[in-house]
Amino acid sequence: HASAYALTLEREALAVEVPLGKQLARGEISLPPDEVVVEMAHAIEDGFGAAGLSRYEISNFARPGFHSRHNTLYWTGGEYLALGAGATGFLANASLPTEERTEDGAPRPSGVSGGVRYENLRSAPRYLAQVAKGELPESGREQLGVEERFAERLSLGLRLKNGVALDQLCAFTGTSFTQREGALRLFEKEGLLVREDGRVRLTRRGMDLHGAISARLL
């Protein structure tokens, strides 16, 4: 198994300001243009493929049977516990306010709910002190509504080689599928995505534009 992510230095994405990010802001270093990054990604995919590691997620490659089961929970909306200082966890099916509505203004279907993302204290001494007192060592919680969960499931699902069952996801979250049909047809015509067996998956070219395609389908 191997992971290959493009270098990210933005403070917004990392939640902290790293030394290289400061150098970038001061103009002391520069990052390659998007075209070069895409060429690098293709070269990596081809190289790993020749070694028997297939791409199963935009930035992850593995031999058959060796994909990351843990990370797959993130990409498919599964639950996971936060164990250890600074760890992040997610609990699905947390209750939502009763006034939540679908995009058409109707009450959401029964059983549709959001979730809670929580983060543990980053300081190990504080974390251990809370645990010793029998208290949850959390630094904060974020309530996710149906819209947030839909956005995450769509964006993360499209990162996977086998894509996402968008029609089912729309039905489950009370989100309009027909409003996205035009964009889907356009992307399909441009060779950026494929629809088969009820799923929407990005092509190699589509994965190069994952962020833009996800934003359009939201």
mmCIF file of C-alpha atoms in Angstrom:
data_model
loop_
_atom_site.group_PDB
_atom_site.id
_atom_site.type_symbol
_atom_site.label_atom_id
_atom_site.label_comp_id
_atom_site.label_asym_id
_atom_site.label_seq_id
_atom_site.Cartn_x
_atom_site.Cartn_y
_atom_site.Cartn_z
ATOM 1 C CA HIS A 1 0.000 0.000 0.000
ATOM 2 C CA ALA A 2 1.201 3.522 -0.757
ATOM 3 C CA SER A 3 -0.280 7.005 -0.369
ATOM 4 C CA ALA A 4 0.791 9.975 -2.496
ATOM 5 C CA TYR A 5 -0.743 13.343 -1.657
ATOM 6 C CA ALA A 6 0.046 16.685 -3.231
ATOM 7 C CA LEU A 7 1.836 18.995 -0.795
ATOM 8 C CA THR A 8 -0.588 21.264 1.076
ATOM 9 C CA LEU A 9 0.693 24.314 2.954
ATOM 10 C CA GLU A 10 -2.410 26.470 3.420
ATOM 11 C CA ARG A 11 -3.133 27.194 7.063
ATOM 12 C CA GLU A 12 -6.882 26.815 6.417
ATOM 13 C CA ALA A 13 -6.371 23.226 5.290
ATOM 14 C CA LEU A 14 -3.839 22.254 7.960
ATOM 15 C CA ALA A 15 -5.401 24.136 10.923
ATOM 16 C CA VAL A 16 -1.876 25.257 11.882
ATOM 17 C CA GLU A 17 0.774 27.406 10.244
ATOM 18 C CA VAL A 18 3.770 25.308 9.221
ATOM 19 C CA PRO A 19 7.302 26.614 8.525
ATOM 20 C CA LEU A 20 7.084 25.887 4.779
ATOM 21 C CA GLY A 21 3.759 27.745 4.694
ATOM 22 C CA LYS A 22 5.429 30.806 6.182
ATOM 23 C CA GLN A 23 8.207 30.592 3.596
ATOM 24 C CA LEU A 24 5.613 30.339 0.828
ATOM 25 C CA ALA A 25 3.795 33.415 2.138
ATOM 26 C CA ARG A 26 7.076 35.350 2.181
ATOM 27 C CA GLY A 27 7.837 34.301 -1.397
ATOM 28 C CA GLU A 28 10.949 32.364 -0.385
ATOM 29 C CA ILE A 29 9.679 29.142 -1.982
ATOM 30 C CA SER A 30 7.094 28.314 -4.623
ATOM 31 C CA LEU A 31 4.906 25.344 -5.467
ATOM 32 C CA PRO A 32 4.659 23.848 -8.954
ATOM 33 C CA PRO A 33 1.706 24.896 -11.143
ATOM 34 C CA ASP A 34 -1.378 22.696 -11.312
ATOM 35 C CA GLU A 35 -0.369 21.291 -14.702
ATOM 36 C CA VAL A 36 2.895 19.960 -13.278
ATOM 37 C CA VAL A 37 1.130 18.528 -10.229
ATOM 38 C CA VAL A 38 -1.232 16.636 -12.542
ATOM 39 C CA GLU A 39 1.725 15.292 -14.547
ATOM 40 C CA MET A 40 3.342 14.137 -11.293
ATOM 41 C CA ALA A 41 0.135 12.386 -10.215
ATOM 42 C CA HIS A 42 -0.113 10.568 -13.546
ATOM 43 C CA ALA A 43 3.533 9.504 -13.373
ATOM 44 C CA ILE A 44 3.011 8.165 -9.850
ATOM 45 C CA GLU A 45 -0.126 6.260 -10.889
ATOM 46 C CA ASP A 46 1.661 4.713 -13.869
ATOM 47 C CA GLY A 47 4.690 3.792 -11.782
ATOM 48 C CA PHE A 48 2.690 2.207 -8.989
ATOM 49 C CA GLY A 49 0.524 0.416 -11.549
ATOM 50 C CA ALA A 50 3.600 -1.155 -13.118
ATOM 51 C CA ALA A 51 4.549 -2.397 -9.656
ATOM 52 C CA GLY A 52 1.130 -3.990 -9.107
ATOM 53 C CA LEU A 53 -0.417 -1.251 -6.946
ATOM 54 C CA SER A 54 -3.736 -0.088 -8.382
ATOM 55 C CA ARG A 55 -5.296 3.285 -7.663
ATOM 56 C CA TYR A 56 -8.403 2.799 -5.532
ATOM 57 C CA GLU A 57 -8.674 6.385 -4.237
ATOM 58 C CA ILE A 58 -7.339 9.630 -5.689
ATOM 59 C CA SER A 59 -4.186 9.541 -3.565
ATOM 60 C CA ASN A 60 -4.018 5.881 -2.504
ATOM 61 C CA PHE A 61 -2.733 2.767 -4.233
ATOM 62 C CA ALA A 62 -2.603 -0.869 -3.161
ATOM 63 C CA ARG A 63 -2.202 -4.435 -4.265
ATOM 64 C CA PRO A 64 -5.440 -6.464 -4.267
ATOM 65 C CA GLY A 65 -6.732 -6.953 -0.722
ATOM 66 C CA PHE A 66 -4.411 -4.379 0.846
ATOM 67 C CA HIS A 67 -6.500 -1.200 0.661
ATOM 68 C CA SER A 68 -6.859 0.785 3.892
ATOM 69 C CA ARG A 69 -9.975 -0.379 5.711
ATOM 70 C CA HIS A 70 -9.563 2.373 8.313
ATOM 71 C CA ASN A 71 -9.418 5.255 5.842
ATOM 72 C CA THR A 72 -12.284 3.742 3.882
ATOM 73 C CA LEU A 73 -14.486 4.583 6.875
ATOM 74 C CA TYR A 74 -13.716 8.268 6.283
ATOM 75 C CA TRP A 75 -14.473 8.060 2.575
ATOM 76 C CA THR A 76 -17.735 6.142 2.975
ATOM 77 C CA GLY A 77 -19.224 8.030 5.948
ATOM 78 C CA GLY A 78 -18.592 5.360 8.570
ATOM 79 C CA GLU A 79 -18.169 5.902 12.291
ATOM 80 C CA TYR A 80 -14.808 5.903 14.055
ATOM 81 C CA LEU A 81 -13.576 6.522 17.581
ATOM 82 C CA ALA A 82 -11.072 9.172 18.621
ATOM 83 C CA LEU A 83 -8.467 7.353 20.716
ATOM 84 C CA GLY A 84 -5.455 9.337 21.875
ATOM 85 C CA ALA A 85 -4.402 12.961 22.169
ATOM 86 C CA GLY A 86 -5.433 15.062 19.168
ATOM 87 C CA ALA A 87 -7.479 12.274 17.567
ATOM 88 C CA THR A 88 -10.749 12.998 15.746
ATOM 89 C CA GLY A 89 -13.863 10.825 15.865
ATOM 90 C CA PHE A 90 -17.237 10.717 14.167
ATOM 91 C CA LEU A 91 -20.626 9.456 15.384
ATOM 92 C CA ALA A 92 -23.432 9.124 12.865
ATOM 93 C CA ASN A 93 -27.189 9.297 13.402
ATOM 94 C CA ALA A 94 -27.099 12.097 15.955
ATOM 95 C CA SER A 95 -30.450 13.833 16.303
ATOM 96 C CA LEU A 96 -31.221 16.894 14.201
ATOM 97 C CA PRO A 97 -33.540 19.854 14.844
ATOM 98 C CA THR A 98 -37.094 18.964 13.842
ATOM 99 C CA GLU A 99 -37.402 22.027 11.591
ATOM 100 C CA GLU A 100 -34.869 20.720 9.058
ATOM 101 C CA ARG A 101 -36.292 20.506 5.531
ATOM 102 C CA THR A 102 -35.295 19.097 2.171
ATOM 103 C CA GLU A 103 -34.249 21.337 -0.747
ATOM 104 C CA ASP A 104 -37.916 21.352 -1.831
ATOM 105 C CA GLY A 105 -39.096 22.558 1.587
ATOM 106 C CA ALA A 106 -40.672 19.271 2.671
ATOM 107 C CA PRO A 107 -39.889 17.569 6.000
ATOM 108 C CA ARG A 108 -36.981 15.171 5.745
ATOM 109 C CA PRO A 109 -37.785 11.455 5.405
ATOM 110 C CA SER A 110 -37.954 9.516 8.645
ATOM 111 C CA GLY A 111 -34.601 8.187 9.804
ATOM 112 C CA VAL A 112 -32.450 10.745 7.998
ATOM 113 C CA SER A 113 -30.074 12.406 10.436
ATOM 114 C CA GLY A 114 -26.735 14.106 10.769
ATOM 115 C CA GLY A 115 -23.788 13.319 12.955
ATOM 116 C CA VAL A 116 -21.236 14.627 15.414
ATOM 117 C CA ARG A 117 -17.528 15.115 14.784
ATOM 118 C CA TYR A 118 -15.409 15.517 17.888
ATOM 119 C CA GLU A 119 -11.746 16.095 18.630
ATOM 120 C CA ASN A 120 -9.635 15.144 21.629
ATOM 121 C CA LEU A 121 -7.323 17.482 23.482
ATOM 122 C CA ARG A 122 -3.987 17.858 21.685
ATOM 123 C CA SER A 123 -1.982 18.149 24.905
ATOM 124 C CA ALA A 124 -1.047 14.680 26.152
ATOM 125 C CA PRO A 125 -0.820 15.788 29.850
ATOM 126 C CA ARG A 126 -4.282 17.408 29.677
ATOM 127 C CA TYR A 127 -5.659 14.390 27.831
ATOM 128 C CA LEU A 128 -4.354 11.985 30.492
ATOM 129 C CA ALA A 129 -5.588 14.237 33.309
ATOM 130 C CA GLN A 130 -9.129 14.193 31.908
ATOM 131 C CA VAL A 131 -9.057 10.424 31.465
ATOM 132 C CA ALA A 132 -7.767 9.979 35.050
ATOM 133 C CA LYS A 133 -10.778 11.973 36.293
ATOM 134 C CA GLY A 134 -13.125 9.730 34.324
ATOM 135 C CA GLU A 135 -14.092 12.542 31.952
ATOM 136 C CA LEU A 136 -14.107 12.643 28.163
ATOM 137 C CA PRO A 137 -10.847 14.261 26.997
ATOM 138 C CA GLU A 138 -12.554 16.242 24.228
ATOM 139 C CA SER A 139 -11.590 19.723 23.086
ATOM 140 C CA GLY A 140 -14.716 20.312 21.019
ATOM 141 C CA ARG A 141 -17.671 18.921 19.063
ATOM 142 C CA GLU A 142 -19.242 19.882 15.757
ATOM 143 C CA GLN A 143 -22.855 19.060 14.957
ATOM 144 C CA LEU A 144 -23.293 18.078 11.307
ATOM 145 C CA GLY A 145 -26.631 18.491 9.590
ATOM 146 C CA VAL A 146 -27.907 16.494 6.637
ATOM 147 C CA GLU A 147 -26.544 19.052 4.159
ATOM 148 C CA GLU A 148 -23.052 18.791 5.606
ATOM 149 C CA ARG A 149 -23.171 15.006 5.560
ATOM 150 C CA PHE A 150 -24.411 14.994 1.973
ATOM 151 C CA ALA A 151 -21.557 17.276 0.919
ATOM 152 C CA GLU A 152 -18.975 15.107 2.659
ATOM 153 C CA ARG A 153 -20.346 11.827 1.317
ATOM 154 C CA LEU A 154 -20.487 13.194 -2.215
ATOM 155 C CA SER A 155 -17.021 14.749 -2.195
ATOM 156 C CA LEU A 156 -15.294 11.866 -0.425
ATOM 157 C CA GLY A 157 -17.220 9.214 -2.356
ATOM 158 C CA LEU A 158 -16.073 10.681 -5.657
ATOM 159 C CA ARG A 159 -12.474 10.274 -4.493
ATOM 160 C CA LEU A 160 -12.939 6.503 -4.674
ATOM 161 C CA LYS A 161 -12.322 4.589 -7.885
ATOM 162 C CA ASN A 162 -15.740 2.915 -7.628
ATOM 163 C CA GLY A 163 -17.420 6.276 -6.973
ATOM 164 C CA VAL A 164 -20.666 6.864 -5.122
ATOM 165 C CA ALA A 165 -24.305 5.811 -5.542
ATOM 166 C CA LEU A 166 -25.470 9.400 -5.975
ATOM 167 C CA ASP A 167 -29.156 8.634 -6.567
ATOM 168 C CA GLN A 168 -29.311 6.614 -3.342
ATOM 169 C CA LEU A 169 -27.402 9.305 -1.462
ATOM 170 C CA CYS A 170 -29.833 11.972 -2.687
ATOM 171 C CA ALA A 171 -32.830 9.838 -1.725
ATOM 172 C CA PHE A 172 -31.415 9.107 1.731
ATOM 173 C CA THR A 173 -30.707 12.765 2.498
ATOM 174 C CA GLY A 174 -33.830 14.195 0.878
ATOM 175 C CA THR A 175 -31.673 16.018 -1.675
ATOM 176 C CA SER A 176 -32.746 16.616 -5.266
ATOM 177 C CA PHE A 177 -31.144 14.294 -7.814
ATOM 178 C CA THR A 178 -32.909 15.831 -10.817
ATOM 179 C CA GLN A 179 -31.302 19.235 -10.137
ATOM 180 C CA ARG A 180 -27.908 17.592 -10.672
ATOM 181 C CA GLU A 181 -28.850 15.613 -13.774
ATOM 182 C CA GLY A 182 -27.772 18.399 -16.161
ATOM 183 C CA ALA A 183 -24.310 18.663 -14.640
ATOM 184 C CA LEU A 184 -23.931 14.883 -14.629
ATOM 185 C CA ARG A 185 -24.762 14.676 -18.337
ATOM 186 C CA LEU A 186 -22.301 17.463 -19.142
ATOM 187 C CA PHE A 187 -19.462 15.844 -17.206
ATOM 188 C CA GLU A 188 -20.312 12.474 -18.746
ATOM 189 C CA LYS A 189 -20.213 13.977 -22.249
ATOM 190 C CA GLU A 190 -16.840 15.584 -21.493
ATOM 191 C CA GLY A 191 -15.438 12.227 -20.390
ATOM 192 C CA LEU A 192 -14.976 13.320 -16.774
ATOM 193 C CA LEU A 193 -17.271 10.746 -15.179
ATOM 194 C CA VAL A 194 -18.994 7.460 -15.903
ATOM 195 C CA ARG A 195 -22.389 6.236 -14.705
ATOM 196 C CA GLU A 196 -22.840 2.497 -14.421
ATOM 197 C CA ASP A 197 -24.578 0.053 -12.079
ATOM 198 C CA GLY A 198 -26.268 2.959 -10.309
ATOM 199 C CA ARG A 199 -22.969 4.598 -9.383
ATOM 200 C CA VAL A 200 -21.164 7.758 -10.446
ATOM 201 C CA ARG A 201 -17.395 7.510 -10.691
ATOM 202 C CA LEU A 202 -14.757 9.859 -12.004
ATOM 203 C CA THR A 203 -12.460 8.969 -14.873
ATOM 204 C CA ARG A 204 -8.739 9.651 -14.697
ATOM 205 C CA ARG A 205 -9.324 13.102 -16.187
ATOM 206 C CA GLY A 206 -12.213 13.631 -13.798
ATOM 207 C CA MET A 207 -10.040 12.881 -10.785
ATOM 208 C CA ASP A 208 -7.694 15.647 -11.927
ATOM 209 C CA LEU A 209 -10.674 18.009 -11.525
ATOM 210 C CA HIS A 210 -12.245 16.374 -8.476
ATOM 211 C CA GLY A 211 -12.655 19.591 -6.486
ATOM 212 C CA ALA A 212 -14.396 21.508 -9.273
ATOM 213 C CA ILE A 213 -16.703 18.605 -10.164
ATOM 214 C CA SER A 214 -17.702 18.024 -6.529
ATOM 215 C CA ALA A 215 -18.427 21.721 -6.045
ATOM 216 C CA ARG A 216 -20.662 21.766 -9.146
ATOM 217 C CA LEU A 217 -22.633 18.719 -7.968
ATOM 218 C CA LEU A 218 -23.234 20.207 -4.531
#
